[in-house]
PDB file of C-alpha atoms in Angstrom:
ATOM      1  CA  UNK A  26     165.811 131.357 220.681  1.00 57.00           C
ATOM      2  CA  UNK A  27     168.215 128.564 221.616  1.00 60.00           C
ATOM      3  CA  UNK A  28     170.875 128.113 218.912  1.00 68.00           C
ATOM      4  CA  UNK A  29     170.926 124.805 217.048  1.00 74.00           C
ATOM      5  CA  UNK A  30     173.490 122.265 218.283  1.00 83.00           C
ATOM      6  CA  UNK A  31     176.736 122.079 216.335  1.00 92.00           C
ATOM      7  CA  UNK A  32     176.448 119.674 213.400  1.00 97.00           C
ATOM      8  CA  UNK A  33     178.280 116.359 213.683  1.00 98.00           C
ATOM      9  CA  UNK A  34     179.765 114.610 210.651  1.00 98.00           C
ATOM     10  CA  UNK A  35     180.505 110.920 211.266  1.00 98.00           C
ATOM     11  CA  UNK A  36     182.896 109.134 208.904  1.00 98.00           C
ATOM     12  CA  UNK A  37     183.491 105.487 208.196  1.00 97.00           C
ATOM     13  CA  UNK A  38     187.241 104.736 208.103  1.00 97.00           C
ATOM     14  CA  UNK A  39     188.400 102.148 205.521  1.00 94.00           C
ATOM     15  CA  UNK A  40     187.491 103.230 202.015  1.00 94.00           C
ATOM     16  CA  UNK A  41     185.951 106.499 203.227  1.00 97.00           C
ATOM     17  CA  UNK A  42     188.448 108.515 205.230  1.00 98.00           C
ATOM     18  CA  UNK A  43     191.507 106.490 204.357  1.00 97.00           C
ATOM     19  CA  UNK A  44     192.713 104.429 201.415  1.00 95.00           C
ATOM     20  CA  UNK A  45     193.812 101.380 203.398  1.00 94.00           C
ATOM     21  CA  UNK A  46     193.509  98.730 200.702  1.00 90.00           C
ATOM     22  CA  UNK A  47     197.216  97.947 200.232  1.00 91.00           C
ATOM     23  CA  UNK A  48     197.815  97.382 203.940  1.00 93.00           C
ATOM     24  CA  UNK A  49     194.627  95.365 204.447  1.00 90.00           C
ATOM     25  CA  UNK A  50     195.534  93.053 201.573  1.00 89.00           C
ATOM     26  CA  UNK A  51     199.118  92.736 202.780  1.00 93.00           C
ATOM     27  CA  UNK A  52     198.118  91.842 206.357  1.00 93.00           C
ATOM     28  CA  UNK A  53     195.350  89.506 205.223  1.00 91.00           C
ATOM     29  CA  UNK A  54     197.713  87.637 202.914  1.00 93.00           C
ATOM     30  CA  UNK A  55     200.290  87.409 205.692  1.00 94.00           C
ATOM     31  CA  UNK A  56     197.567  85.877 207.856  1.00 93.00           C
ATOM     32  CA  UNK A  57     196.199  83.288 205.444  1.00 91.00           C
ATOM     33  CA  UNK A  58     199.709  82.302 204.357  1.00 93.00           C
ATOM     34  CA  UNK A  59     199.864  80.478 207.703  1.00 91.00           C
ATOM     35  CA  UNK A  60     197.181  78.176 206.260  1.00 91.00           C
ATOM     36  CA  UNK A  61     199.002  77.718 202.957  1.00 91.00           C
ATOM     37  CA  UNK A  62     196.317  79.638 201.066  1.00 92.00           C
ATOM     38  CA  UNK A  63     196.811  81.589 197.859  1.00 90.00           C
ATOM     39  CA  UNK A  64     196.896  85.365 198.390  1.00 91.00           C
ATOM     40  CA  UNK A  65     193.891  87.557 197.720  1.00 88.00           C
ATOM     41  CA  UNK A  66     193.989  90.671 195.546  1.00 83.00           C
ATOM     42  CA  UNK A  67     192.542  94.163 195.597  1.00 79.00           C
ATOM     43  CA  UNK A  68     189.718  92.935 193.355  1.00 78.00           C
ATOM     44  CA  UNK A  69     188.694  90.536 196.134  1.00 78.00           C
ATOM     45  CA  UNK A  70     188.756  93.220 198.806  1.00 72.00           C
ATOM     46  CA  UNK A  71     185.288  94.647 198.249  1.00 72.00           C
ATOM     47  CA  UNK A  72     183.805  91.235 199.086  1.00 73.00           C
ATOM     48  CA  UNK A  73     185.949  90.809 202.202  1.00 75.00           C
ATOM     49  CA  UNK A  74     185.974  94.061 204.174  1.00 72.00           C
ATOM     50  CA  UNK A  75     183.296  95.772 206.216  1.00 62.00           C
ATOM     51  CA  UNK A  76     182.869  93.659 209.328  1.00 69.00           C
ATOM     52  CA  UNK A  77     186.323  93.764 210.891  1.00 73.00           C
ATOM     53  CA  UNK A  78     189.355  91.459 210.843  1.00 80.00           C
ATOM     54  CA  UNK A  79     187.595  88.335 212.102  1.00 84.00           C
ATOM     55  CA  UNK A  80     184.987  88.312 209.348  1.00 83.00           C
ATOM     56  CA  UNK A  81     187.546  89.345 206.722  1.00 84.00           C
ATOM     57  CA  UNK A  82     189.668  86.297 207.567  1.00 89.00           C
ATOM     58  CA  UNK A  83     186.626  84.015 207.524  1.00 88.00           C
ATOM     59  CA  UNK A  84     185.569  85.353 204.128  1.00 86.00           C
ATOM     60  CA  UNK A  85     189.088  85.001 202.705  1.00 89.00           C
ATOM     61  CA  UNK A  86     189.217  81.369 203.836  1.00 88.00           C
ATOM     62  CA  UNK A  87     185.818  80.725 202.280  1.00 87.00           C
ATOM     63  CA  UNK A  88     186.963  82.410 199.072  1.00 86.00           C
ATOM     64  CA  UNK A  89     189.922  80.039 198.936  1.00 88.00           C
ATOM     65  CA  UNK A  90     187.770  76.980 199.734  1.00 88.00           C
ATOM     66  CA  UNK A  91     189.332  76.442 203.145  1.00 88.00           C
ATOM     67  CA  UNK A  92     187.154  75.037 205.927  1.00 85.00           C
ATOM     68  CA  UNK A  93     188.258  77.131 208.889  1.00 81.00           C
ATOM     69  CA  UNK A  94     187.975  75.521 212.306  1.00 80.00           C
ATOM     70  CA  UNK A  95     186.310  77.852 214.818  1.00 76.00           C
ATOM     71  CA  UNK A  96     189.054  77.303 217.382  1.00 81.00           C
ATOM     72  CA  UNK A  97     191.671  78.305 214.823  1.00 82.00           C
ATOM     73  CA  UNK A  98     190.247  81.781 214.234  1.00 88.00           C
ATOM     74  CA  UNK A  99     191.526  83.601 217.370  1.00 90.00           C
ATOM     75  CA  UNK A 100     195.160  82.860 216.501  1.00 92.00           C
ATOM     76  CA  UNK A 101     194.635  84.074 212.943  1.00 93.00           C
ATOM     77  CA  UNK A 102     193.053  87.297 214.218  1.00 91.00           C
ATOM     78  CA  UNK A 103     196.054  87.789 216.506  1.00 93.00           C
ATOM     79  CA  UNK A 104     198.382  87.224 213.555  1.00 94.00           C
ATOM     80  CA  UNK A 105     196.492  89.767 211.454  1.00 92.00           C
ATOM     81  CA  UNK A 106     196.354  92.405 214.198  1.00 93.00           C
ATOM     82  CA  UNK A 107     200.042  92.026 215.053  1.00 95.00           C
ATOM     83  CA  UNK A 108     201.084  92.428 211.411  1.00 95.00           C
ATOM     84  CA  UNK A 109     198.695  95.300 210.703  1.00 94.00           C
ATOM     85  CA  UNK A 110     199.512  97.241 213.882  1.00 94.00           C
ATOM     86  CA  UNK A 111     203.224  96.606 213.487  1.00 95.00           C
ATOM     87  CA  UNK A 112     203.295  98.134 210.017  1.00 95.00           C
ATOM     88  CA  UNK A 113     201.141 101.238 210.538  1.00 96.00           C
ATOM     89  CA  UNK A 114     200.648 103.489 208.695  1.00 96.00           C
ATOM     90  CA  UNK A 115     202.191 101.547 205.817  1.00 96.00           C
ATOM     91  CA  UNK A 116     200.855 102.704 202.466  1.00 96.00           C
ATOM     92  CA  UNK A 117     197.654 104.133 203.952  1.00 97.00           C
ATOM     93  CA  UNK A 118     196.822 107.762 203.240  1.00 97.00           C
ATOM     94  CA  UNK A 119     193.814 110.090 203.378  1.00 98.00           C
ATOM     95  CA  UNK A 120     191.746 110.386 200.240  1.00 98.00           C
ATOM     96  CA  UNK A 121     192.391 113.513 198.153  1.00 98.00           C
ATOM     97  CA  UNK A 122     190.822 116.646 199.582  1.00 98.00           C
ATOM     98  CA  UNK A 123     189.889 115.036 202.915  1.00 98.00           C
ATOM     99  CA  UNK A 124     192.088 117.119 205.207  1.00 98.00           C
ATOM    100  CA  UNK A 125     191.008 120.369 203.555  1.00 98.00           C
ATOM    101  CA  UNK A 126     187.360 119.291 203.885  1.00 98.00           C
ATOM    102  CA  UNK A 127     187.772 118.507 207.582  1.00 98.00           C
ATOM    103  CA  UNK A 128     189.481 121.868 208.106  1.00 98.00           C
ATOM    104  CA  UNK A 129     186.511 123.597 206.434  1.00 98.00           C
ATOM    105  CA  UNK A 130     184.034 121.808 208.672  1.00 98.00           C
ATOM    106  CA  UNK A 131     186.023 122.396 211.854  1.00 98.00           C
ATOM    107  CA  UNK A 132     186.412 126.093 210.993  1.00 98.00           C
ATOM    108  CA  UNK A 133     182.636 126.300 210.666  1.00 97.00           C
ATOM    109  CA  UNK A 134     182.230 124.870 214.177  1.00 97.00           C
ATOM    110  CA  UNK A 135     181.356 121.323 213.171  1.00 98.00           C
ATOM    111  CA  UNK A 136     182.209 118.247 215.227  1.00 98.00           C
ATOM    112  CA  UNK A 137     183.729 115.176 213.564  1.00 98.00           C
ATOM    113  CA  UNK A 138     183.731 111.508 214.583  1.00 98.00           C
ATOM    114  CA  UNK A 139     184.616 108.067 213.232  1.00 98.00           C
ATOM    115  CA  UNK A 140     182.321 105.028 213.316  1.00 98.00           C
ATOM    116  CA  UNK A 141     184.065 101.958 211.888  1.00 96.00           C
ATOM    117  CA  UNK A 142     183.806  98.183 212.184  1.00 93.00           C
ATOM    118  CA  UNK A 143     187.607  98.067 212.438  1.00 92.00           C
ATOM    119  CA  UNK A 144     188.869  97.339 215.960  1.00 91.00           C
ATOM    120  CA  UNK A 145     188.907 100.589 217.927  1.00 95.00           C
ATOM    121  CA  UNK A 146     192.582 100.255 218.874  1.00 94.00           C
ATOM    122  CA  UNK A 147     193.598  99.768 215.226  1.00 93.00           C
ATOM    123  CA  UNK A 148     191.430 102.660 214.028  1.00 96.00           C
ATOM    124  CA  UNK A 149     192.701 105.055 216.670  1.00 97.00           C
ATOM    125  CA  UNK A 150     196.292 103.900 216.280  1.00 96.00           C
ATOM    126  CA  UNK A 151     196.168 104.420 212.528  1.00 97.00           C
ATOM    127  CA  UNK A 152     194.670 107.901 212.856  1.00 98.00           C
ATOM    128  CA  UNK A 153     197.331 108.816 215.416  1.00 97.00           C
ATOM    129  CA  UNK A 154     200.125 107.579 213.139  1.00 97.00           C
ATOM    130  CA  UNK A 155     198.729 109.765 210.353  1.00 98.00           C
ATOM    131  CA  UNK A 156     198.367 112.750 212.729  1.00 98.00           C
ATOM    132  CA  UNK A 157     194.611 112.876 212.119  1.00 98.00           C
ATOM    133  CA  UNK A 158     193.228 111.756 215.503  1.00 98.00           C
ATOM    134  CA  UNK A 159     192.984 115.333 216.795  1.00 98.00           C
ATOM    135  CA  UNK A 160     190.214 116.082 214.295  1.00 98.00           C
ATOM    136  CA  UNK A 161     187.747 113.718 215.969  1.00 98.00           C
ATOM    137  CA  UNK A 162     185.638 114.043 219.096  1.00 98.00           C
ATOM    138  CA  UNK A 163     185.161 110.275 219.173  1.00 98.00           C
ATOM    139  CA  UNK A 164     186.483 107.183 217.398  1.00 98.00           C
ATOM    140  CA  UNK A 165     184.441 104.007 217.864  1.00 98.00           C
ATOM    141  CA  UNK A 166     185.184 100.583 216.415  1.00 96.00           C
ATOM    142  CA  UNK A 167     183.563  97.239 215.902  1.00 93.00           C
ATOM    143  CA  UNK A 168     184.551  96.199 219.425  1.00 94.00           C
ATOM    144  CA  UNK A 169     183.659  99.451 221.229  1.00 97.00           C
ATOM    145  CA  UNK A 170     180.085  98.384 221.959  1.00 97.00           C
ATOM    146  CA  UNK A 171     178.256  95.063 221.949  1.00 95.00           C
ATOM    147  CA  UNK A 172     176.892  95.932 218.510  1.00 94.00           C
ATOM    148  CA  UNK A 173     178.341  97.235 215.269  1.00 94.00           C
ATOM    149  CA  UNK A 174     177.203  98.720 211.974  1.00 95.00           C
ATOM    150  CA  UNK A 175     174.615  98.393 210.524  1.00 96.00           C
ATOM    151  CA  UNK A 176     173.055  98.279 214.014  1.00 97.00           C
ATOM    152  CA  UNK A 177     171.811 101.818 214.672  1.00 98.00           C
ATOM    153  CA  UNK A 178     173.187 101.697 218.215  1.00 98.00           C
ATOM    154  CA  UNK A 179     176.763 101.772 216.926  1.00 98.00           C
ATOM    155  CA  UNK A 180     176.072 105.124 215.282  1.00 98.00           C
ATOM    156  CA  UNK A 181     173.921 106.525 218.103  1.00 98.00           C
ATOM    157  CA  UNK A 182     176.586 105.481 220.616  1.00 98.00           C
ATOM    158  CA  UNK A 183     179.214 107.287 218.543  1.00 98.00           C
ATOM    159  CA  UNK A 184     177.054 110.406 218.398  1.00 98.00           C
ATOM    160  CA  UNK A 185     176.671 110.333 222.181  1.00 97.00           C
ATOM    161  CA  UNK A 186     180.422 109.946 222.735  1.00 97.00           C
ATOM    162  CA  UNK A 187     181.112 112.837 220.373  1.00 98.00           C
ATOM    163  CA  UNK A 188     178.694 115.088 222.242  1.00 96.00           C
ATOM    164  CA  UNK A 189     176.516 115.382 219.167  1.00 97.00           C
ATOM    165  CA  UNK A 190     172.783 115.587 218.549  1.00 97.00           C
ATOM    166  CA  UNK A 191     171.218 112.907 216.350  1.00 97.00           C
ATOM    167  CA  UNK A 192     168.991 115.501 214.688  1.00 96.00           C
ATOM    168  CA  UNK A 193     172.142 117.383 213.618  1.00 97.00           C
ATOM    169  CA  UNK A 194     174.216 114.418 212.412  1.00 98.00           C
ATOM    170  CA  UNK A 195     175.251 113.199 208.956  1.00 98.00           C
ATOM    171  CA  UNK A 196     176.962 109.846 208.204  1.00 98.00           C
ATOM    172  CA  UNK A 197     179.537 109.458 205.414  1.00 98.00           C
ATOM    173  CA  UNK A 198     180.551 106.045 204.095  1.00 97.00           C
ATOM    174  CA  UNK A 199     181.456 103.891 201.136  1.00 95.00           C
ATOM    175  CA  UNK A 200     179.419 100.701 201.589  1.00 92.00           C
ATOM    176  CA  UNK A 201     176.138  99.087 202.586  1.00 93.00           C
ATOM    177  CA  UNK A 202     176.895  99.040 206.324  1.00 94.00           C
ATOM    178  CA  UNK A 203     177.403 102.812 206.380  1.00 97.00           C
ATOM    179  CA  UNK A 204     174.304 103.740 204.431  1.00 97.00           C
ATOM    180  CA  UNK A 205     172.242 101.132 206.308  1.00 97.00           C
ATOM    181  CA  UNK A 206     173.356 102.320 209.761  1.00 98.00           C
ATOM    182  CA  UNK A 207     172.447 105.882 208.796  1.00 98.00           C
ATOM    183  CA  UNK A 208     169.032 104.730 207.612  1.00 98.00           C
ATOM    184  CA  UNK A 209     168.504 102.627 210.731  1.00 98.00           C
ATOM    185  CA  UNK A 210     169.342 105.611 212.928  1.00 98.00           C
ATOM    186  CA  UNK A 211     167.255 108.014 210.792  1.00 97.00           C
ATOM    187  CA  UNK A 212     170.346 110.077 209.948  1.00 97.00           C
ATOM    188  CA  UNK A 213     171.071 111.561 206.476  1.00 98.00           C
ATOM    189  CA  UNK A 214     173.811 109.790 204.535  1.00 98.00           C
ATOM    190  CA  UNK A 215     176.542 110.800 202.108  1.00 98.00           C
ATOM    191  CA  UNK A 216     178.184 108.075 200.013  1.00 98.00           C
ATOM    192  CA  UNK A 217     181.596 108.116 198.354  1.00 97.00           C
ATOM    193  CA  UNK A 218     182.169 105.889 195.290  1.00 96.00           C
ATOM    194  CA  UNK A 219     185.940 105.474 195.640  1.00 94.00           C
ATOM    195  CA  UNK A 220     185.892 102.975 198.508  1.00 92.00           C
ATOM    196  CA  UNK A 221     185.351  99.235 198.806  1.00 87.00           C
ATOM    197  CA  UNK A 222     181.670  98.680 198.053  1.00 87.00           C
ATOM    198  CA  UNK A 223     180.958  95.533 196.058  1.00 82.00           C
ATOM    199  CA  UNK A 224     177.975  97.254 194.404  1.00 89.00           C
ATOM    200  CA  UNK A 225     177.601 100.771 192.953  1.00 93.00           C
ATOM    201  CA  UNK A 226     176.922 103.138 195.847  1.00 94.00           C
ATOM    202  CA  UNK A 227     174.014 104.632 193.899  1.00 96.00           C
ATOM    203  CA  UNK A 228     172.188 101.316 194.408  1.00 96.00           C
ATOM    204  CA  UNK A 229     172.410 101.810 198.191  1.00 96.00           C
ATOM    205  CA  UNK A 230     170.150 104.879 197.945  1.00 96.00           C
ATOM    206  CA  UNK A 231     172.179 107.387 199.970  1.00 97.00           C
ATOM    207  CA  UNK A 232     170.858 110.921 200.294  1.00 97.00           C
ATOM    208  CA  UNK A 233     173.869 112.347 198.428  1.00 97.00           C
ATOM    209  CA  UNK A 234     176.888 110.993 196.547  1.00 98.00           C
ATOM    210  CA  UNK A 235     180.114 112.999 196.417  1.00 98.00           C
ATOM    211  CA  UNK A 236     182.931 111.970 194.112  1.00 97.00           C
ATOM    212  CA  UNK A 237     185.653 114.110 195.745  1.00 98.00           C
ATOM    213  CA  UNK A 238     186.055 115.685 199.167  1.00 98.00           C
ATOM    214  CA  UNK A 239     186.117 119.112 197.520  1.00 98.00           C
ATOM    215  CA  UNK A 240     182.326 118.676 197.477  1.00 98.00           C
ATOM    216  CA  UNK A 241     182.065 118.189 201.254  1.00 98.00           C
ATOM    217  CA  UNK A 242     181.171 121.660 202.492  1.00 97.00           C
ATOM    218  CA  UNK A 243     179.234 123.088 205.450  1.00 97.00           C
ATOM    219  CA  UNK A 244     176.575 124.172 202.960  1.00 97.00           C
ATOM    220  CA  UNK A 245     176.092 120.600 201.729  1.00 97.00           C
ATOM    221  CA  UNK A 246     175.792 119.219 205.260  1.00 97.00           C
ATOM    222  CA  UNK A 247     173.443 121.972 206.401  1.00 96.00           C
ATOM    223  CA  UNK A 248     171.237 121.377 203.363  1.00 96.00           C
ATOM    224  CA  UNK A 249     170.972 117.692 204.244  1.00 96.00           C
ATOM    225  CA  UNK A 250     170.110 118.489 207.852  1.00 95.00           C
ATOM    226  CA  UNK A 251     167.420 120.964 206.833  1.00 89.00           C
ATOM    227  CA  UNK A 252     165.961 118.436 204.408  1.00 78.00           C
ATOM    228  CA  UNK A 253     165.925 115.773 207.094  1.00 66.00           C
ATOM    229  CA  UNK A 254     164.248 118.122 209.574  1.00 55.00           C
ATOM    230  CA  UNK A 255     161.609 118.982 206.979  1.00 51.00           C
ATOM    231  CA  UNK A 256     160.814 115.276 206.493  1.00 53.00           C
ATOM    232  CA  UNK A 257     160.380 114.819 210.244  1.00 42.00           C
ATOM    233  CA  UNK A 258     158.080 117.854 210.416  1.00 38.00           C
ATOM    234  CA  UNK A 259     155.863 116.380 207.710  1.00 30.00           C
TER     235      UNK A 259
END
């Protein structure tokens, strides 16, 4: 009998792997200050993040009632990226228990990957600054492909780059894009409630919710994969 392929666990980045909120807010406020706009706060963040820097800036301008000219956006994105990249890793840190959880999975022979709507260069640069990049077989961003979460092809493309098998993959995230991309790709999902979702993650109908990375074990992942395989068999 051919052994089953190694399981692949795919993580979202902001609000899932890493608590990036302070640095996102700081760089966003630096960016919109060029327009004379009032700063945003952490409470605003859940309504702003999830689709990359470009959309975050557009949403912040809309929040502040500023009509943003389309031709003005590229310079603002450049301003954001320069500030964010220039201050990495800033206040960003892994969520409690994450590194131990990844060590458990890697020791059990699991592959890990990142699928984020953050620009690939920023995601990879941040992981390298935090000495976490070596954990991942692949890191894909919102500009890696011509499509991004919740488009299933962002996740399936990440799985392919990581050398994974879609039938042996689980997606972990904190918001609608993560749970939706998993659903669109027919992959089991795990939600975390400590990220930046603007609605309770329970309302997104993930397969499992974990409240701490102590709960992320090979047994949990394998149980999800077996349950998913059983559904397909039916």
